[in-house]
mmCIF file of C-alpha atoms and ligand atoms in Angstrom:
data_model
loop_
_atom_site.group_PDB
_atom_site.id
_atom_site.type_symbol
_atom_site.label_atom_id
_atom_site.label_comp_id
_atom_site.label_asym_id
_atom_site.label_seq_id
_atom_site.Cartn_x
_atom_site.Cartn_y
_atom_site.Cartn_z
ATOM 1 C CA MET A 1 6.671 23.287 23.316
ATOM 2 C CA ARG A 2 3.332 21.582 22.935
ATOM 3 C CA HIS A 3 5.174 18.281 22.745
ATOM 4 C CA MET A 4 7.022 18.909 25.969
ATOM 5 C CA THR A 5 3.758 19.564 27.749
ATOM 6 C CA ARG A 6 2.252 16.453 26.273
ATOM 7 C CA ARG A 7 5.224 14.303 27.309
ATOM 8 C CA ALA A 8 5.274 15.738 30.781
ATOM 9 C CA LEU A 9 1.568 15.126 31.216
ATOM 10 C CA ALA A 10 1.747 11.581 29.914
ATOM 11 C CA ALA A 11 4.734 10.839 32.113
ATOM 12 C CA ILE A 12 2.851 12.024 35.167
ATOM 13 C CA ALA A 13 -0.119 9.956 34.046
ATOM 14 C CA LEU A 14 2.111 6.926 33.775
ATOM 15 C CA ALA A 15 3.452 7.418 37.229
ATOM 16 C CA LEU A 16 0.073 8.088 38.800
ATOM 17 C CA CYS A 17 -1.994 5.832 36.645
ATOM 18 C CA GLY A 18 -2.950 3.360 39.319
ATOM 19 C CA ALA A 19 -4.257 6.131 41.540
ATOM 20 C CA LEU A 20 -5.898 8.242 38.869
ATOM 21 C CA LEU A 21 -7.516 5.828 36.508
ATOM 22 C CA ALA A 22 -9.933 3.461 38.136
ATOM 23 C CA GLY A 23 -9.231 -0.001 36.829
ATOM 24 C CA CYS A 24 -6.417 1.140 34.570
ATOM 25 C CA ALA A 25 -3.870 -1.620 34.209
ATOM 26 C CA ALA A 26 -1.227 0.717 32.876
ATOM 27 C CA LYS A 27 2.163 0.618 34.475
ATOM 28 C CA PRO A 28 5.293 2.549 33.670
ATOM 29 C CA VAL A 29 7.862 0.512 31.776
ATOM 30 C CA THR A 30 10.337 3.355 31.693
ATOM 31 C CA ALA A 31 11.445 5.851 34.295
ATOM 32 C CA ASN A 32 12.643 8.288 31.646
ATOM 33 C CA PRO A 33 10.288 11.314 31.769
ATOM 34 C CA SER A 34 11.237 12.426 28.242
ATOM 35 C CA ALA A 35 10.466 9.028 26.688
ATOM 36 C CA LEU A 36 7.676 8.699 24.171
ATOM 37 C CA VAL A 37 4.483 7.354 25.699
ATOM 38 C CA VAL A 38 2.301 4.863 23.874
ATOM 39 C CA GLY A 39 -1.272 4.177 24.990
ATOM 40 C CA PHE A 40 -2.203 0.621 24.058
ATOM 41 C CA SER A 41 -5.739 -0.720 24.291
ATOM 42 C CA GLN A 42 -5.610 -4.515 24.073
ATOM 43 C CA LEU A 43 -8.967 -6.168 23.480
ATOM 44 C CA GLY A 44 -8.591 -9.057 25.896
ATOM 45 C CA ALA A 45 -6.698 -12.211 26.837
ATOM 46 C CA GLU A 46 -8.876 -14.781 25.076
ATOM 47 C CA SER A 47 -6.142 -16.857 23.473
ATOM 48 C CA GLY A 48 -2.501 -17.854 23.486
ATOM 49 C CA TRP A 49 -2.199 -15.618 20.425
ATOM 50 C CA ARG A 50 -3.499 -12.609 22.316
ATOM 51 C CA ILE A 51 -1.260 -13.195 25.326
ATOM 52 C CA GLY A 52 1.716 -13.543 22.972
ATOM 53 C CA ASN A 53 0.699 -10.317 21.237
ATOM 54 C CA THR A 54 0.548 -8.375 24.515
ATOM 55 C CA ALA A 55 3.968 -9.717 25.501
ATOM 56 C CA SER A 56 5.357 -8.724 22.097
ATOM 57 C CA MET A 57 4.126 -5.147 22.624
ATOM 58 C CA GLU A 58 5.534 -4.945 26.155
ATOM 59 C CA GLN A 59 8.928 -6.301 25.148
ATOM 60 C CA ALA A 60 9.208 -4.041 22.113
ATOM 61 C CA ALA A 61 8.247 -0.920 24.126
ATOM 62 C CA LYS A 62 10.965 -1.806 26.585
ATOM 63 C CA ARG A 63 13.561 -2.331 23.854
ATOM 64 C CA TRP A 64 12.745 1.050 22.336
ATOM 65 C CA GLY A 65 12.685 2.755 25.742
ATOM 66 C CA PHE A 66 9.068 3.919 25.352
ATOM 67 C CA GLY A 67 6.551 4.243 28.145
ATOM 68 C CA LEU A 68 3.571 1.941 27.657
ATOM 69 C CA MET A 69 0.121 2.562 29.122
ATOM 70 C CA LEU A 70 -1.575 -0.779 28.673
ATOM 71 C CA ASP A 71 -5.245 -1.435 29.205
ATOM 72 C CA ASN A 72 -6.848 -4.864 28.773
ATOM 73 C CA ALA A 73 -10.529 -4.452 27.846
ATOM 74 C CA ASN A 74 -11.528 -8.037 28.615
ATOM 75 C CA GLN A 75 -13.498 -8.425 25.378
ATOM 76 C CA ARG A 76 -15.572 -5.285 25.816
ATOM 77 C CA GLN A 77 -15.742 -2.565 23.204
ATOM 78 C CA ASP A 78 -17.035 0.019 25.699
ATOM 79 C CA LYS A 79 -13.945 -0.605 27.835
ATOM 80 C CA GLN A 80 -11.718 -0.106 24.793
ATOM 81 C CA ILE A 81 -13.414 3.188 23.997
ATOM 82 C CA ALA A 82 -12.990 4.330 27.617
ATOM 83 C CA ALA A 83 -9.301 3.378 27.542
ATOM 84 C CA ILE A 84 -8.730 5.328 24.321
ATOM 85 C CA ARG A 85 -10.484 8.351 25.874
ATOM 86 C CA SER A 86 -8.181 8.165 28.884
ATOM 87 C CA PHE A 87 -5.137 8.017 26.582
ATOM 88 C CA ILE A 88 -6.431 11.146 24.847
ATOM 89 C CA SER A 89 -6.901 13.012 28.102
ATOM 90 C CA TYR A 90 -3.378 12.073 29.203
ATOM 91 C CA GLN A 91 -2.041 13.228 25.842
ATOM 92 C CA VAL A 92 0.001 10.157 25.045
ATOM 93 C CA ASP A 93 2.224 10.478 21.977
ATOM 94 C CA VAL A 94 0.634 7.631 20.003
ATOM 95 C CA ILE A 95 -2.441 5.470 20.534
ATOM 96 C CA VAL A 96 -2.362 1.819 19.489
ATOM 97 C CA PHE A 97 -5.386 -0.407 19.656
ATOM 98 C CA SER A 98 -6.631 -3.775 18.533
ATOM 99 C CA PRO A 99 -10.368 -3.372 17.823
ATOM 100 C CA ILE A 100 -12.505 -6.257 19.033
ATOM 101 C CA VAL A 101 -15.113 -5.626 16.307
ATOM 102 C CA GLU A 102 -15.002 -3.515 13.167
ATOM 103 C CA THR A 103 -17.664 -0.853 13.670
ATOM 104 C CA GLY A 104 -18.394 1.800 16.291
ATOM 105 C CA TRP A 105 -15.038 3.597 16.462
ATOM 106 C CA ASP A 106 -15.644 6.792 14.488
ATOM 107 C CA ASN A 107 -16.506 9.039 17.448
ATOM 108 C CA VAL A 108 -13.577 8.178 19.659
ATOM 109 C CA LEU A 109 -11.153 8.248 16.721
ATOM 110 C CA THR A 110 -12.443 11.688 15.771
ATOM 111 C CA GLU A 111 -11.650 12.777 19.328
ATOM 112 C CA ALA A 112 -8.104 11.413 18.961
ATOM 113 C CA ARG A 113 -7.668 13.205 15.648
ATOM 114 C CA ASN A 114 -8.940 16.478 17.131
ATOM 115 C CA ALA A 115 -6.387 16.057 19.913
ATOM 116 C CA GLY A 116 -3.644 15.596 17.295
ATOM 117 C CA ILE A 117 -2.713 12.093 18.472
ATOM 118 C CA PRO A 118 -1.778 9.579 15.764
ATOM 119 C CA VAL A 119 -3.546 6.211 15.941
ATOM 120 C CA ILE A 120 -2.044 2.900 14.848
ATOM 121 C CA ILE A 121 -4.580 0.110 14.445
ATOM 122 C CA MET A 122 -2.953 -3.188 15.264
ATOM 123 C CA ASP A 123 -4.063 -6.766 14.516
ATOM 124 C CA ARG A 124 -7.786 -6.382 13.700
ATOM 125 C CA MET A 125 -9.200 -3.647 11.451
ATOM 126 C CA ILE A 126 -12.053 -1.169 11.660
ATOM 127 C CA GLU A 127 -14.736 -0.345 9.133
ATOM 128 C CA THR A 128 -15.073 3.358 8.465
ATOM 129 C CA ASP A 129 -15.836 5.741 5.617
ATOM 130 C CA ASP A 130 -13.033 8.033 6.767
ATOM 131 C CA ASP A 131 -9.565 6.536 6.358
ATOM 132 C CA GLY A 132 -8.144 9.701 7.835
ATOM 133 C CA LEU A 133 -9.314 8.535 11.270
ATOM 134 C CA TYR A 134 -6.222 6.381 11.654
ATOM 135 C CA THR A 135 -2.617 6.817 10.689
ATOM 136 C CA ALA A 136 -1.753 3.239 9.783
ATOM 137 C CA TYR A 137 -2.737 -0.391 10.139
ATOM 138 C CA ILE A 138 -0.317 -3.156 11.135
ATOM 139 C CA GLY A 139 -1.766 -6.642 11.053
ATOM 140 C CA ALA A 140 -2.336 -9.826 9.126
ATOM 141 C CA ASP A 141 -3.927 -10.276 5.728
ATOM 142 C CA PHE A 142 -6.802 -12.377 7.045
ATOM 143 C CA LEU A 143 -8.296 -12.945 3.617
ATOM 144 C CA ALA A 144 -5.035 -14.555 2.500
ATOM 145 C CA GLU A 145 -5.087 -16.687 5.669
ATOM 146 C CA GLY A 146 -8.582 -17.941 4.841
ATOM 147 C CA ARG A 147 -7.514 -18.727 1.296
ATOM 148 C CA ARG A 148 -4.536 -20.730 2.546
ATOM 149 C CA ALA A 149 -6.909 -22.792 4.679
ATOM 150 C CA GLY A 150 -9.126 -23.477 1.654
ATOM 151 C CA GLU A 151 -6.167 -24.263 -0.594
ATOM 152 C CA PHE A 152 -4.959 -26.821 1.922
ATOM 153 C CA LEU A 153 -8.377 -28.459 1.898
ATOM 154 C CA VAL A 154 -8.317 -28.747 -1.901
ATOM 155 C CA ARG A 155 -4.866 -30.325 -1.728
ATOM 156 C CA LYS A 156 -5.917 -32.703 1.016
ATOM 157 C CA ALA A 157 -9.047 -33.763 -0.887
ATOM 158 C CA ASP A 158 -6.863 -34.468 -3.928
ATOM 159 C CA ALA A 159 -4.492 -36.544 -1.791
ATOM 160 C CA LEU A 160 -7.402 -38.510 -0.311
ATOM 161 C CA GLY A 161 -9.071 -38.924 -3.691
ATOM 162 C CA ALA A 162 -12.212 -37.773 -1.913
ATOM 163 C CA GLU A 163 -15.457 -37.496 -3.820
ATOM 164 C CA HIS A 164 -17.366 -35.501 -1.288
ATOM 165 C CA LEU A 165 -16.562 -33.932 2.088
ATOM 166 C CA ASN A 166 -18.861 -32.347 4.659
ATOM 167 C CA VAL A 167 -17.212 -29.320 6.227
ATOM 168 C CA VAL A 168 -18.095 -27.621 9.511
ATOM 169 C CA GLU A 169 -16.728 -24.221 10.403
ATOM 170 C CA ILE A 170 -16.094 -22.920 13.916
ATOM 171 C CA THR A 171 -15.747 -19.173 13.578
ATOM 172 C CA GLY A 172 -14.137 -16.467 15.688
ATOM 173 C CA THR A 173 -15.798 -13.428 17.268
ATOM 174 C CA GLU A 174 -18.712 -12.204 15.150
ATOM 175 C CA GLU A 175 -18.125 -8.911 13.331
ATOM 176 C CA SER A 176 -14.360 -9.084 13.847
ATOM 177 C CA THR A 177 -11.988 -8.790 10.890
ATOM 178 C CA PRO A 178 -10.285 -12.196 11.315
ATOM 179 C CA MET A 179 -13.691 -13.884 11.576
ATOM 180 C CA ARG A 180 -15.133 -12.234 8.475
ATOM 181 C CA GLU A 181 -12.076 -12.537 6.298
ATOM 182 C CA ARG A 182 -10.936 -16.010 7.329
ATOM 183 C CA GLN A 183 -14.410 -17.149 6.388
ATOM 184 C CA ALA A 184 -14.511 -15.230 3.102
ATOM 185 C CA GLY A 185 -11.026 -16.322 1.996
ATOM 186 C CA PHE A 186 -11.803 -19.973 2.737
ATOM 187 C CA MET A 187 -15.058 -19.807 0.772
ATOM 188 C CA GLN A 188 -13.257 -18.180 -2.164
ATOM 189 C CA ALA A 189 -10.689 -20.960 -2.288
ATOM 190 C CA ILE A 190 -13.240 -23.789 -2.327
ATOM 191 C CA ASP A 191 -15.858 -21.947 -4.380
ATOM 192 C CA GLY A 192 -17.127 -23.945 -7.327
ATOM 193 C CA ASP A 193 -15.509 -27.192 -6.154
ATOM 194 C CA ASP A 194 -18.529 -29.414 -5.595
ATOM 195 C CA ARG A 195 -16.582 -31.923 -3.538
ATOM 196 C CA PHE A 196 -17.203 -29.651 -0.558
ATOM 197 C CA THR A 197 -20.377 -28.770 1.315
ATOM 198 C CA VAL A 198 -20.166 -26.467 4.310
ATOM 199 C CA ILE A 199 -22.963 -27.979 6.386
ATOM 200 C CA ALA A 200 -22.630 -25.726 9.443
ATOM 201 C CA SER A 201 -20.938 -22.565 10.642
ATOM 202 C CA VAL A 202 -21.029 -21.865 14.377
ATOM 203 C CA SER A 203 -19.388 -19.158 16.454
ATOM 204 C CA GLY A 204 -16.821 -20.151 19.055
ATOM 205 C CA ASP A 205 -15.743 -16.560 19.817
ATOM 206 C CA PHE A 206 -12.015 -17.521 19.585
ATOM 207 C CA LEU A 207 -12.334 -19.261 22.999
ATOM 208 C CA ARG A 208 -11.236 -22.780 23.893
ATOM 209 C CA SER A 209 -14.277 -23.349 26.101
ATOM 210 C CA LYS A 210 -16.614 -22.333 23.277
ATOM 211 C CA GLY A 211 -14.685 -24.504 20.831
ATOM 212 C CA GLU A 212 -15.512 -27.418 23.106
ATOM 213 C CA GLU A 213 -19.159 -26.421 23.315
ATOM 214 C CA CYS A 214 -19.443 -26.014 19.551
ATOM 215 C CA MET A 215 -17.844 -29.401 18.928
ATOM 216 C CA ARG A 216 -20.185 -31.115 21.369
ATOM 217 C CA SER A 217 -23.246 -29.686 19.695
ATOM 218 C CA LEU A 218 -21.916 -30.381 16.183
ATOM 219 C CA LEU A 219 -21.349 -34.023 17.137
ATOM 220 C CA GLU A 220 -24.865 -34.225 18.557
ATOM 221 C CA THR A 221 -26.397 -32.776 15.408
ATOM 222 C CA TYR A 222 -24.377 -34.500 12.684
ATOM 223 C CA GLY A 223 -22.693 -37.428 14.406
ATOM 224 C CA ALA A 224 -19.002 -38.152 13.848
ATOM 225 C CA GLU A 225 -19.816 -39.898 10.541
ATOM 226 C CA GLY A 226 -21.545 -36.779 9.249
ATOM 227 C CA ILE A 227 -18.463 -34.539 9.599
ATOM 228 C CA ASP A 228 -15.362 -34.929 7.428
ATOM 229 C CA VAL A 229 -13.593 -31.599 7.883
ATOM 230 C CA ILE A 230 -13.386 -29.025 10.672
ATOM 231 C CA TYR A 231 -12.186 -25.546 9.794
ATOM 232 C CA SER A 232 -11.630 -23.609 13.012
ATOM 233 C CA HIS A 233 -10.660 -19.925 13.003
ATOM 234 C CA ASN A 234 -8.078 -20.234 15.794
ATOM 235 C CA ASP A 235 -5.969 -22.745 17.704
ATOM 236 C CA GLU A 236 -7.713 -22.286 21.043
ATOM 237 C CA MET A 237 -11.054 -23.419 19.613
ATOM 238 C CA THR A 238 -9.324 -26.219 17.717
ATOM 239 C CA LEU A 239 -7.683 -27.483 20.908
ATOM 240 C CA GLY A 240 -11.046 -27.402 22.676
ATOM 241 C CA ALA A 241 -12.624 -29.350 19.804
ATOM 242 C CA LEU A 242 -9.780 -31.898 19.859
ATOM 243 C CA ASP A 243 -10.513 -32.829 23.461
ATOM 244 C CA VAL A 244 -14.192 -33.356 22.720
ATOM 245 C CA LEU A 245 -13.478 -35.435 19.612
ATOM 246 C CA GLU A 246 -11.008 -37.677 21.381
ATOM 247 C CA ALA A 247 -13.350 -38.168 24.327
ATOM 248 C CA ALA A 248 -15.962 -39.286 21.778
ATOM 249 C CA GLY A 249 -13.573 -41.861 20.323
ATOM 250 C CA VAL A 250 -12.813 -39.905 17.142
ATOM 251 C CA LYS A 251 -9.235 -39.771 15.877
ATOM 252 C CA PRO A 252 -8.768 -36.167 14.742
ATOM 253 C CA GLY A 253 -6.316 -35.868 11.874
ATOM 254 C CA GLU A 254 -7.303 -39.333 10.624
ATOM 255 C CA ASP A 255 -11.065 -39.750 10.911
ATOM 256 C CA MET A 256 -11.555 -36.031 10.359
ATOM 257 C CA VAL A 257 -9.444 -33.361 8.702
ATOM 258 C CA LEU A 258 -8.639 -30.487 11.083
ATOM 259 C CA ILE A 259 -7.626 -27.086 9.779
ATOM 260 C CA SER A 260 -6.694 -24.351 12.263
ATOM 261 C CA VAL A 261 -5.256 -20.827 12.320
ATOM 262 C CA ASP A 262 -2.556 -19.115 14.483
ATOM 263 C CA GLY A 263 0.342 -21.490 15.169
ATOM 264 C CA GLN A 264 0.671 -21.481 18.948
ATOM 265 C CA GLN A 265 3.070 -24.076 20.306
ATOM 266 C CA GLU A 266 0.447 -26.396 21.737
ATOM 267 C CA ALA A 267 -1.314 -26.612 18.376
ATOM 268 C CA VAL A 268 1.937 -27.065 16.459
ATOM 269 C CA ASP A 269 2.714 -29.986 18.776
ATOM 270 C CA ALA A 270 -0.708 -31.451 17.959
ATOM 271 C CA LEU A 271 0.029 -31.004 14.244
ATOM 272 C CA LYS A 272 3.352 -32.826 14.634
ATOM 273 C CA ALA A 273 1.518 -35.610 16.477
ATOM 274 C CA GLY A 274 -0.913 -35.958 13.554
ATOM 275 C CA ARG A 275 -3.953 -34.674 15.495
ATOM 276 C CA ILE A 276 -4.268 -31.528 13.339
ATOM 277 C CA ASN A 277 -3.667 -31.544 9.572
ATOM 278 C CA CYS A 278 -2.954 -27.891 8.833
ATOM 279 C CA ILE A 279 -2.307 -24.664 10.708
ATOM 280 C CA VAL A 280 -2.387 -21.378 8.834
ATOM 281 C CA GLU A 281 0.125 -19.093 10.486
ATOM 282 C CA CYS A 282 -0.944 -15.798 12.055
ATOM 283 C CA THR A 283 1.853 -14.055 13.886
ATOM 284 C CA PRO A 284 1.190 -12.201 17.168
ATOM 285 C CA ASP A 285 4.685 -10.761 16.991
ATOM 286 C CA LEU A 286 3.731 -7.255 15.942
ATOM 287 C CA GLY A 287 5.352 -5.232 18.746
ATOM 288 C CA GLU A 288 8.598 -4.447 16.977
ATOM 289 C CA ARG A 289 6.842 -3.163 13.854
ATOM 290 C CA VAL A 290 4.495 -1.046 15.959
ATOM 291 C CA MET A 291 7.267 0.560 18.007
ATOM 292 C CA ALA A 292 9.412 1.202 14.921
ATOM 293 C CA MET A 293 6.432 3.063 13.494
ATOM 294 C CA VAL A 294 5.940 5.017 16.725
ATOM 295 C CA ASP A 295 9.567 6.072 16.435
ATOM 296 C CA ALA A 296 9.133 7.080 12.780
ATOM 297 C CA LEU A 297 6.002 9.101 13.580
ATOM 298 C CA SER A 298 7.780 10.904 16.398
ATOM 299 C CA LYS A 299 10.397 12.029 13.853
ATOM 300 C CA GLY A 300 7.712 13.297 11.513
ATOM 301 C CA GLU A 301 8.384 10.587 8.921
ATOM 302 C CA GLU A 302 5.780 9.302 6.492
ATOM 303 C CA VAL A 303 4.663 5.741 7.194
ATOM 304 C CA PRO A 304 2.891 3.258 4.915
ATOM 305 C CA LYS A 305 -0.824 2.998 5.607
ATOM 306 C CA GLN A 306 -1.259 -0.780 5.300
ATOM 307 C CA ASN A 307 1.328 -3.150 6.751
ATOM 308 C CA HIS A 308 1.005 -6.937 6.656
ATOM 309 C CA PRO A 309 3.605 -9.259 8.175
ATOM 310 C CA GLU A 310 4.703 -12.215 6.069
ATOM 311 C CA GLU A 311 2.993 -15.426 7.051
ATOM 312 C CA THR A 312 3.039 -19.035 5.993
ATOM 313 C CA CYS A 313 1.212 -22.292 6.541
ATOM 314 C CA PHE A 314 2.248 -25.428 8.449
ATOM 315 C CA THR A 315 0.814 -28.679 7.140
ATOM 316 C CA GLU A 316 1.082 -32.424 7.482
ATOM 317 C CA PHE A 317 2.761 -32.399 4.056
ATOM 318 C CA ASP A 318 5.714 -30.362 5.351
ATOM 319 C CA ASP A 319 8.821 -31.384 7.238
ATOM 320 C CA LEU A 320 8.366 -29.486 10.511
ATOM 321 C CA SER A 321 11.388 -30.885 12.331
ATOM 322 C CA ASP A 322 13.297 -27.598 11.942
ATOM 323 C CA LEU A 323 10.445 -25.335 12.948
ATOM 324 C CA ALA A 324 11.682 -22.925 15.634
ATOM 325 C CA PRO A 325 9.784 -22.822 18.945
ATOM 326 C CA ARG A 326 6.832 -20.504 18.468
ATOM 327 C CA GLY A 327 7.325 -18.633 21.726
ATOM 328 C CA TYR A 328 3.650 -18.518 22.692
HETATM 329 O O1 GYE B 1 -6.253 -15.479 15.576
HETATM 330 C C1 GYE B 1 -7.098 -15.371 17.793
HETATM 331 C C2 GYE B 1 -7.280 -14.205 18.681
HETATM 332 O O2 GYE B 1 -7.213 -11.140 16.032
HETATM 333 C C3 GYE B 1 -5.673 -12.420 14.794
HETATM 334 O O3 GYE B 1 -7.635 -13.157 17.819
HETATM 335 C C4 GYE B 1 -6.363 -12.228 16.085
HETATM 336 C C5 GYE B 1 -7.126 -13.434 16.550
HETATM 337 C C6 GYE B 1 -6.316 -14.696 16.709
HETATM 338 O O4 GYE B 1 -8.103 -14.420 19.698
HETATM 339 O O5 GYE B 1 -6.451 -16.429 18.396
#
């Protein structure tokens, strides 16, 4: 009975969302009033990865016949919290969100728990003392991604017979899980190998424009001769850095080793062209897993708490001729 009321309310919310919720980008993707309704707070549209991730969620909701209330927070945590509150008041069946940073979620998640709404955390993680505040996590093992980046560097240094390499790091959004763990995993993999010195670590916020800015200032400070390796936490920043390097007469991939993360098509093309040396894969294609879990939860099934997709690494040492189009 309670469920019926909840569904009915959420369905009305879906239909009226534009009128009722100021600035709410939600739109009904199903006309079926008895369909499950998922409230999804996306953190922004900062990268090809993110846009691919949103599309994956929309397509999967459609395939499963679920209603999707989607709100894009444009990189603001307060907007994400407001979106989650609106999902609670409309009594959606399941809340899904990708937290921009790790801390500051306990209050709103307590509200969701008190309302009896399961929460799936997707992509990035939260930091909390109370694991009962969320039902499950679906997203990458970012520590493993960082390690893969470091392992590639070790292999590349071996191949070059390098004695010493100066590394600069362009990091993602401060306090976010991929930023923290991609950094930590990389450091673990090169730890104790005195061929490497990380001379600088600057934040590019996962944005192409900031990747450009960071690269410009790194070149000013260290000069092209002072930098041997660039480890960038996502493809957008890498692509921004590439433009700056090439404009400065540097041949990325040859004069400098470039290591990136994600695997969006434009970056894979640059890897194939020899302008990037390694891309650690991070898949945005999480929609199907999320919706399958929504379905399982609606049937009262137990779901695993931690869920990592399988990921790999694309490098200059691999034959990439058979690599399927990345789709984003
Ligand atoms: O790598 C980056 C995006 O959280 C894994 O966020 C995601 C990261 C992804 O902006 O491109």
